[in-house]
Every structure is written in structure tokens, then in C-alpha cells.
mmCIF file of C-alpha atoms in Angstrom:
data_model
loop_
_atom_site.group_PDB
_atom_site.id
_atom_site.type_symbol
_atom_site.label_atom_id
_atom_site.label_comp_id
_atom_site.label_asym_id
_atom_site.label_seq_id
_atom_site.Cartn_x
_atom_site.Cartn_y
_atom_site.Cartn_z
ATOM 1 C CA UNK A 52 -0.013 0.002 0.009
ATOM 2 C CA UNK A 53 2.934 2.331 0.503
ATOM 3 C CA UNK A 54 3.570 2.306 -3.242
ATOM 4 C CA UNK A 55 -0.061 3.221 -3.981
ATOM 5 C CA UNK A 56 0.146 6.061 -1.457
ATOM 6 C CA UNK A 57 3.446 7.345 -2.893
ATOM 7 C CA UNK A 58 2.328 7.336 -6.543
ATOM 8 C CA UNK A 59 -1.080 8.868 -5.646
ATOM 9 C CA UNK A 60 0.508 11.571 -3.477
ATOM 10 C CA UNK A 61 2.938 12.465 -6.243
ATOM 11 C CA UNK A 62 0.102 12.649 -8.788
ATOM 12 C CA UNK A 63 -1.959 14.776 -6.407
ATOM 13 C CA UNK A 64 0.944 17.210 -6.037
ATOM 14 C CA UNK A 65 1.540 17.376 -9.787
ATOM 15 C CA UNK A 66 -2.124 18.023 -10.505
ATOM 16 C CA UNK A 67 -2.740 20.352 -7.545
ATOM 17 C CA UNK A 68 -5.449 18.132 -6.105
ATOM 18 C CA UNK A 69 -6.163 16.516 -2.784
ATOM 19 C CA UNK A 70 -4.603 13.077 -2.190
ATOM 20 C CA UNK A 71 -8.086 11.599 -1.659
ATOM 21 C CA UNK A 72 -8.892 12.369 -5.279
ATOM 22 C CA UNK A 73 -5.827 10.546 -6.526
ATOM 23 C CA UNK A 74 -6.024 7.543 -4.236
ATOM 24 C CA UNK A 75 -9.775 7.048 -4.039
ATOM 25 C CA UNK A 76 -10.159 7.147 -0.254
ATOM 26 C CA UNK A 77 -11.987 9.735 1.823
ATOM 27 C CA UNK A 78 -10.478 11.556 4.808
ATOM 28 C CA UNK A 79 -11.616 9.115 7.507
ATOM 29 C CA UNK A 80 -10.158 6.157 5.647
ATOM 30 C CA UNK A 81 -6.933 7.991 4.861
ATOM 31 C CA UNK A 82 -6.514 9.048 8.513
ATOM 32 C CA UNK A 83 -7.053 5.477 9.703
ATOM 33 C CA UNK A 84 -4.743 4.098 7.075
ATOM 34 C CA UNK A 85 -2.052 6.674 7.873
ATOM 35 C CA UNK A 86 -2.390 6.058 11.612
ATOM 36 C CA UNK A 87 -2.073 2.293 11.300
ATOM 37 C CA UNK A 88 0.322 1.926 8.441
ATOM 38 C CA UNK A 89 2.307 5.150 8.243
ATOM 39 C CA UNK A 90 3.097 5.145 4.485
ATOM 40 C CA UNK A 91 5.099 8.375 4.513
ATOM 41 C CA UNK A 92 6.298 10.958 7.064
ATOM 42 C CA UNK A 93 3.694 13.501 5.988
ATOM 43 C CA UNK A 94 0.887 10.947 5.457
ATOM 44 C CA UNK A 95 -1.167 11.797 8.510
ATOM 45 C CA UNK A 96 -0.970 15.559 7.789
ATOM 46 C CA UNK A 97 -2.039 14.988 4.201
ATOM 47 C CA UNK A 98 -4.836 12.668 5.324
ATOM 48 C CA UNK A 99 -6.191 15.303 7.707
ATOM 49 C CA UNK A 100 -6.377 17.793 4.820
ATOM 50 C CA UNK A 101 -8.130 15.314 2.500
ATOM 51 C CA UNK A 102 -11.674 15.593 1.233
ATOM 52 C CA UNK A 103 -14.378 14.155 3.443
ATOM 53 C CA UNK A 104 -15.967 12.317 0.560
ATOM 54 C CA UNK A 105 -14.775 10.819 -2.711
ATOM 55 C CA UNK A 106 -16.790 11.233 -5.858
ATOM 56 C CA UNK A 107 -16.814 8.305 -8.335
ATOM 57 C CA UNK A 108 -18.076 8.394 -11.872
ATOM 58 C CA UNK A 109 -20.165 5.479 -13.197
ATOM 59 C CA UNK A 110 -17.206 3.693 -14.739
ATOM 60 C CA UNK A 111 -15.158 3.722 -11.549
ATOM 61 C CA UNK A 112 -18.200 2.731 -9.499
ATOM 62 C CA UNK A 113 -18.703 -0.350 -11.696
ATOM 63 C CA UNK A 114 -15.051 -1.447 -11.342
ATOM 64 C CA UNK A 115 -15.348 -0.886 -7.587
ATOM 65 C CA UNK A 116 -18.538 -2.999 -7.415
ATOM 66 C CA UNK A 117 -16.755 -5.781 -9.310
ATOM 67 C CA UNK A 118 -13.792 -5.674 -6.930
ATOM 68 C CA UNK A 119 -15.986 -5.435 -3.820
ATOM 69 C CA UNK A 120 -18.007 -8.453 -4.960
ATOM 70 C CA UNK A 121 -14.814 -10.517 -5.200
ATOM 71 C CA UNK A 122 -12.960 -9.498 -2.028
ATOM 72 C CA UNK A 123 -11.447 -12.490 -0.238
ATOM 73 C CA UNK A 124 -12.409 -11.015 3.122
ATOM 74 C CA UNK A 125 -14.243 -8.032 4.578
ATOM 75 C CA UNK A 126 -11.300 -6.312 6.313
ATOM 76 C CA UNK A 127 -10.673 -2.593 6.150
ATOM 77 C CA UNK A 128 -7.544 -3.270 4.117
ATOM 78 C CA UNK A 129 -9.310 -5.189 1.365
ATOM 79 C CA UNK A 130 -11.979 -2.469 1.188
ATOM 80 C CA UNK A 131 -9.293 0.200 0.892
ATOM 81 C CA UNK A 132 -7.514 -1.808 -1.814
ATOM 82 C CA UNK A 133 -10.764 -2.216 -3.765
ATOM 83 C CA UNK A 134 -11.330 1.578 -3.716
ATOM 84 C CA UNK A 135 -7.674 2.354 -4.520
ATOM 85 C CA UNK A 136 -7.457 -0.169 -7.384
ATOM 86 C CA UNK A 137 -10.757 1.068 -8.841
ATOM 87 C CA UNK A 138 -9.555 4.693 -8.721
ATOM 88 C CA UNK A 139 -6.106 3.958 -10.100
ATOM 89 C CA UNK A 140 -7.626 1.822 -12.891
ATOM 90 C CA UNK A 141 -8.988 5.086 -14.305
ATOM 91 C CA UNK A 142 -5.416 6.306 -14.978
ATOM 92 C CA UNK A 143 -3.817 5.973 -18.442
ATOM 93 C CA UNK A 144 -0.838 3.696 -17.781
ATOM 94 C CA UNK A 145 -0.687 -0.031 -17.113
ATOM 95 C CA UNK A 146 -2.484 -0.680 -13.826
ATOM 96 C CA UNK A 147 0.687 -1.954 -12.155
ATOM 97 C CA UNK A 148 2.376 1.337 -13.012
ATOM 98 C CA UNK A 149 -0.518 3.467 -11.768
ATOM 99 C CA UNK A 150 -0.447 1.559 -8.465
ATOM 100 C CA UNK A 151 3.296 2.260 -8.084
ATOM 101 C CA UNK A 152 4.217 -1.418 -8.355
ATOM 102 C CA UNK A 153 7.452 -2.762 -9.806
ATOM 103 C CA UNK A 154 5.871 -4.922 -12.525
ATOM 104 C CA UNK A 155 2.793 -6.837 -13.630
ATOM 105 C CA UNK A 156 3.612 -9.873 -11.490
ATOM 106 C CA UNK A 157 3.403 -7.720 -8.342
ATOM 107 C CA UNK A 158 -0.096 -6.644 -9.436
ATOM 108 C CA UNK A 159 -1.135 -10.205 -10.127
ATOM 109 C CA UNK A 160 0.051 -11.241 -6.634
ATOM 110 C CA UNK A 161 -1.819 -8.321 -4.992
ATOM 111 C CA UNK A 162 -5.038 -9.049 -6.870
ATOM 112 C CA UNK A 163 -4.697 -12.804 -6.234
ATOM 113 C CA UNK A 164 -4.331 -12.209 -2.506
ATOM 114 C CA UNK A 165 -7.075 -9.598 -2.174
ATOM 115 C CA UNK A 166 -9.577 -10.697 -4.858
ATOM 116 C CA UNK A 167 -8.770 -14.416 -5.192
ATOM 117 C CA UNK A 168 -11.955 -15.568 -7.017
ATOM 118 C CA UNK A 169 -11.747 -12.770 -9.544
ATOM 119 C CA UNK A 170 -8.009 -13.248 -10.144
ATOM 120 C CA UNK A 171 -8.507 -16.996 -10.566
ATOM 121 C CA UNK A 172 -10.870 -16.269 -13.484
ATOM 122 C CA UNK A 173 -8.099 -14.545 -15.446
ATOM 123 C CA UNK A 174 -6.805 -17.930 -16.643
ATOM 124 C CA UNK A 175 -5.392 -16.555 -19.875
ATOM 125 C CA UNK A 176 -3.434 -13.806 -18.186
ATOM 126 C CA UNK A 177 -5.341 -10.993 -19.830
ATOM 127 C CA UNK A 178 -4.240 -7.445 -18.973
ATOM 128 C CA UNK A 179 -5.993 -6.555 -15.759
ATOM 129 C CA UNK A 180 -7.876 -3.463 -16.914
ATOM 130 C CA UNK A 181 -9.104 -5.317 -19.973
ATOM 131 C CA UNK A 182 -10.071 -8.238 -17.766
ATOM 132 C CA UNK A 183 -12.070 -5.974 -15.403
ATOM 133 C CA UNK A 184 -14.017 -4.500 -18.319
ATOM 134 C CA UNK A 185 -14.591 -7.861 -19.948
ATOM 135 C CA UNK A 186 -15.885 -9.191 -16.608
ATOM 136 C CA UNK A 187 -18.262 -6.243 -16.270
ATOM 137 C CA UNK A 188 -19.602 -6.745 -19.798
ATOM 138 C CA UNK A 189 -20.076 -10.462 -19.260
ATOM 139 C CA UNK A 190 -21.996 -9.730 -16.031
ATOM 140 C CA UNK A 191 -24.331 -7.526 -18.072
ATOM 141 C CA UNK A 192 -24.707 -10.104 -20.830
ATOM 142 C CA UNK A 193 -22.644 -8.155 -23.365
ATOM 143 C CA UNK A 194 -19.719 -9.407 -25.381
ATOM 144 C CA UNK A 195 -16.923 -6.979 -26.101
ATOM 145 C CA UNK A 196 -15.357 -9.053 -28.815
ATOM 146 C CA UNK A 197 -16.601 -9.854 -32.243
ATOM 147 C CA UNK A 198 -14.003 -12.574 -32.906
ATOM 148 C CA UNK A 199 -15.033 -16.139 -32.024
ATOM 149 C CA UNK A 200 -11.901 -16.591 -29.868
ATOM 150 C CA UNK A 201 -9.062 -14.415 -28.645
ATOM 151 C CA UNK A 202 -6.523 -16.207 -30.819
ATOM 152 C CA UNK A 203 -8.448 -15.130 -33.921
ATOM 153 C CA UNK A 204 -8.749 -11.507 -32.804
ATOM 154 C CA UNK A 205 -6.759 -8.755 -34.535
ATOM 155 C CA UNK A 206 -6.473 -6.927 -31.198
ATOM 156 C CA UNK A 207 -4.925 -9.857 -29.332
ATOM 157 C CA UNK A 208 -1.860 -7.884 -28.214
ATOM 158 C CA UNK A 209 -4.046 -5.084 -26.810
ATOM 159 C CA UNK A 210 -5.512 -7.584 -24.324
ATOM 160 C CA UNK A 211 -2.704 -10.099 -23.858
ATOM 161 C CA UNK A 212 0.507 -8.439 -25.046
ATOM 162 C CA UNK A 213 3.438 -7.633 -22.824
ATOM 163 C CA UNK A 214 3.046 -5.028 -20.122
ATOM 164 C CA UNK A 215 6.562 -3.814 -19.881
ATOM 165 C CA UNK A 216 7.735 -0.373 -19.069
ATOM 166 C CA UNK A 217 9.335 1.573 -16.305
ATOM 167 C CA UNK A 218 8.016 1.583 -12.800
ATOM 168 C CA UNK A 219 6.604 5.055 -12.183
ATOM 169 C CA UNK A 220 7.622 4.872 -8.531
ATOM 170 C CA UNK A 221 11.204 4.036 -9.543
ATOM 171 C CA UNK A 222 11.186 7.074 -11.869
ATOM 172 C CA UNK A 223 9.984 9.263 -9.003
ATOM 173 C CA UNK A 224 12.735 7.974 -6.722
ATOM 174 C CA UNK A 225 15.361 8.600 -9.403
ATOM 175 C CA UNK A 226 14.059 12.137 -9.929
ATOM 176 C CA UNK A 227 14.140 12.774 -6.183
ATOM 177 C CA UNK A 228 17.722 11.487 -5.948
ATOM 178 C CA UNK A 229 18.799 13.612 -8.892
ATOM 179 C CA UNK A 230 17.128 16.678 -7.376
ATOM 180 C CA UNK A 231 18.792 16.169 -3.984
ATOM 181 C CA UNK A 232 22.239 15.691 -5.618
ATOM 182 C CA UNK A 233 21.880 18.870 -7.619
ATOM 183 C CA UNK A 234 20.730 20.889 -4.564
ATOM 184 C CA UNK A 235 23.109 20.102 -1.683
#
């Protein structure tokens, strides 16, 4: 969760918004999370300044409902993760990057631990955002794909291709190190 906090806090700073908007948790949840887990030295102060409520559009609310329905337990932590993953899934990068994780395998482990039944359904290792939307469509009786099977689809790589790239959190750390070296 510290990675999610760090990447969300950075995004909030860059966009001039409250951390609750970037991470998907309201003030009370952020204060509890920061008190228990202490993700960063300024976390509690940021949490206390956060919005009391978090607004979700329909798309994010549907992803959250999917995640909530598949939580492995009903702990605060799994609820927080459902809200954070749903919010971060609205960002433009690979989901593992927007959660501040090191790679896709870290995301697969996180989802497998927190949402085991949902993760177990991703038997073909589809990209997670694509898998969420496909799951939502299937629940509603829709089919996203016109091809009879994924192997015959011209967009196969968009759903199953590699998810490589740089960790956004690693980039932030490198930028911070460079900044501190240039400003003694």
C-alpha cells in the first residue's frame, strides 16, 4: 500500500489536487490508514487535509462494485484496496504502473491475495484493466469481442501483449535522488 500512497501523493501534487482524489479514499479512511500503516512521514498531515468524501463516476463505481463483490475477506484493508485499485484503474498507464508497483507480477500477486476468485478467473493472463471491463460486460450479458476466440482476434496484443515499461515509482525515486544531488 505504500507504493499506492506514494504514486497517488505524487500525482496529487503534480495536478494540484487533494490526495483523496488521486487515491480514491475519503479523509476518515486516509486518517485510519495513515495512523495504522504510516506510508510516509507527511501521510497523517495529508490525510487530515483530505476531502471528506470521494466522488466516483459510473465507470469507476462499476469497477469498484466488481472488486468489492470478489474480495477475499471483509477487512478494512481489502476495502481500501478495492477503492484504490478502482480509482487507479482510471489512470492511463498499465495498472501496475498506476499503483506504483514494480511490474505486472506484483499486481497479479496483489489481486490474487485480495480478490482471489476474480483473479482466478483470469486464466489466460489478460491485462488486468481489460479483464475488469470484460468481466463487467459479461456480467451484463454483453460481449466486447466480435472474434469467435481471442486467438483469432486482430487486437490480441491489446488484451494479452506484454506489459513492460518503467516503474513510475522508480522514476519518482530517481528524480528525487537527482534533485537532492543537484541541490546540496
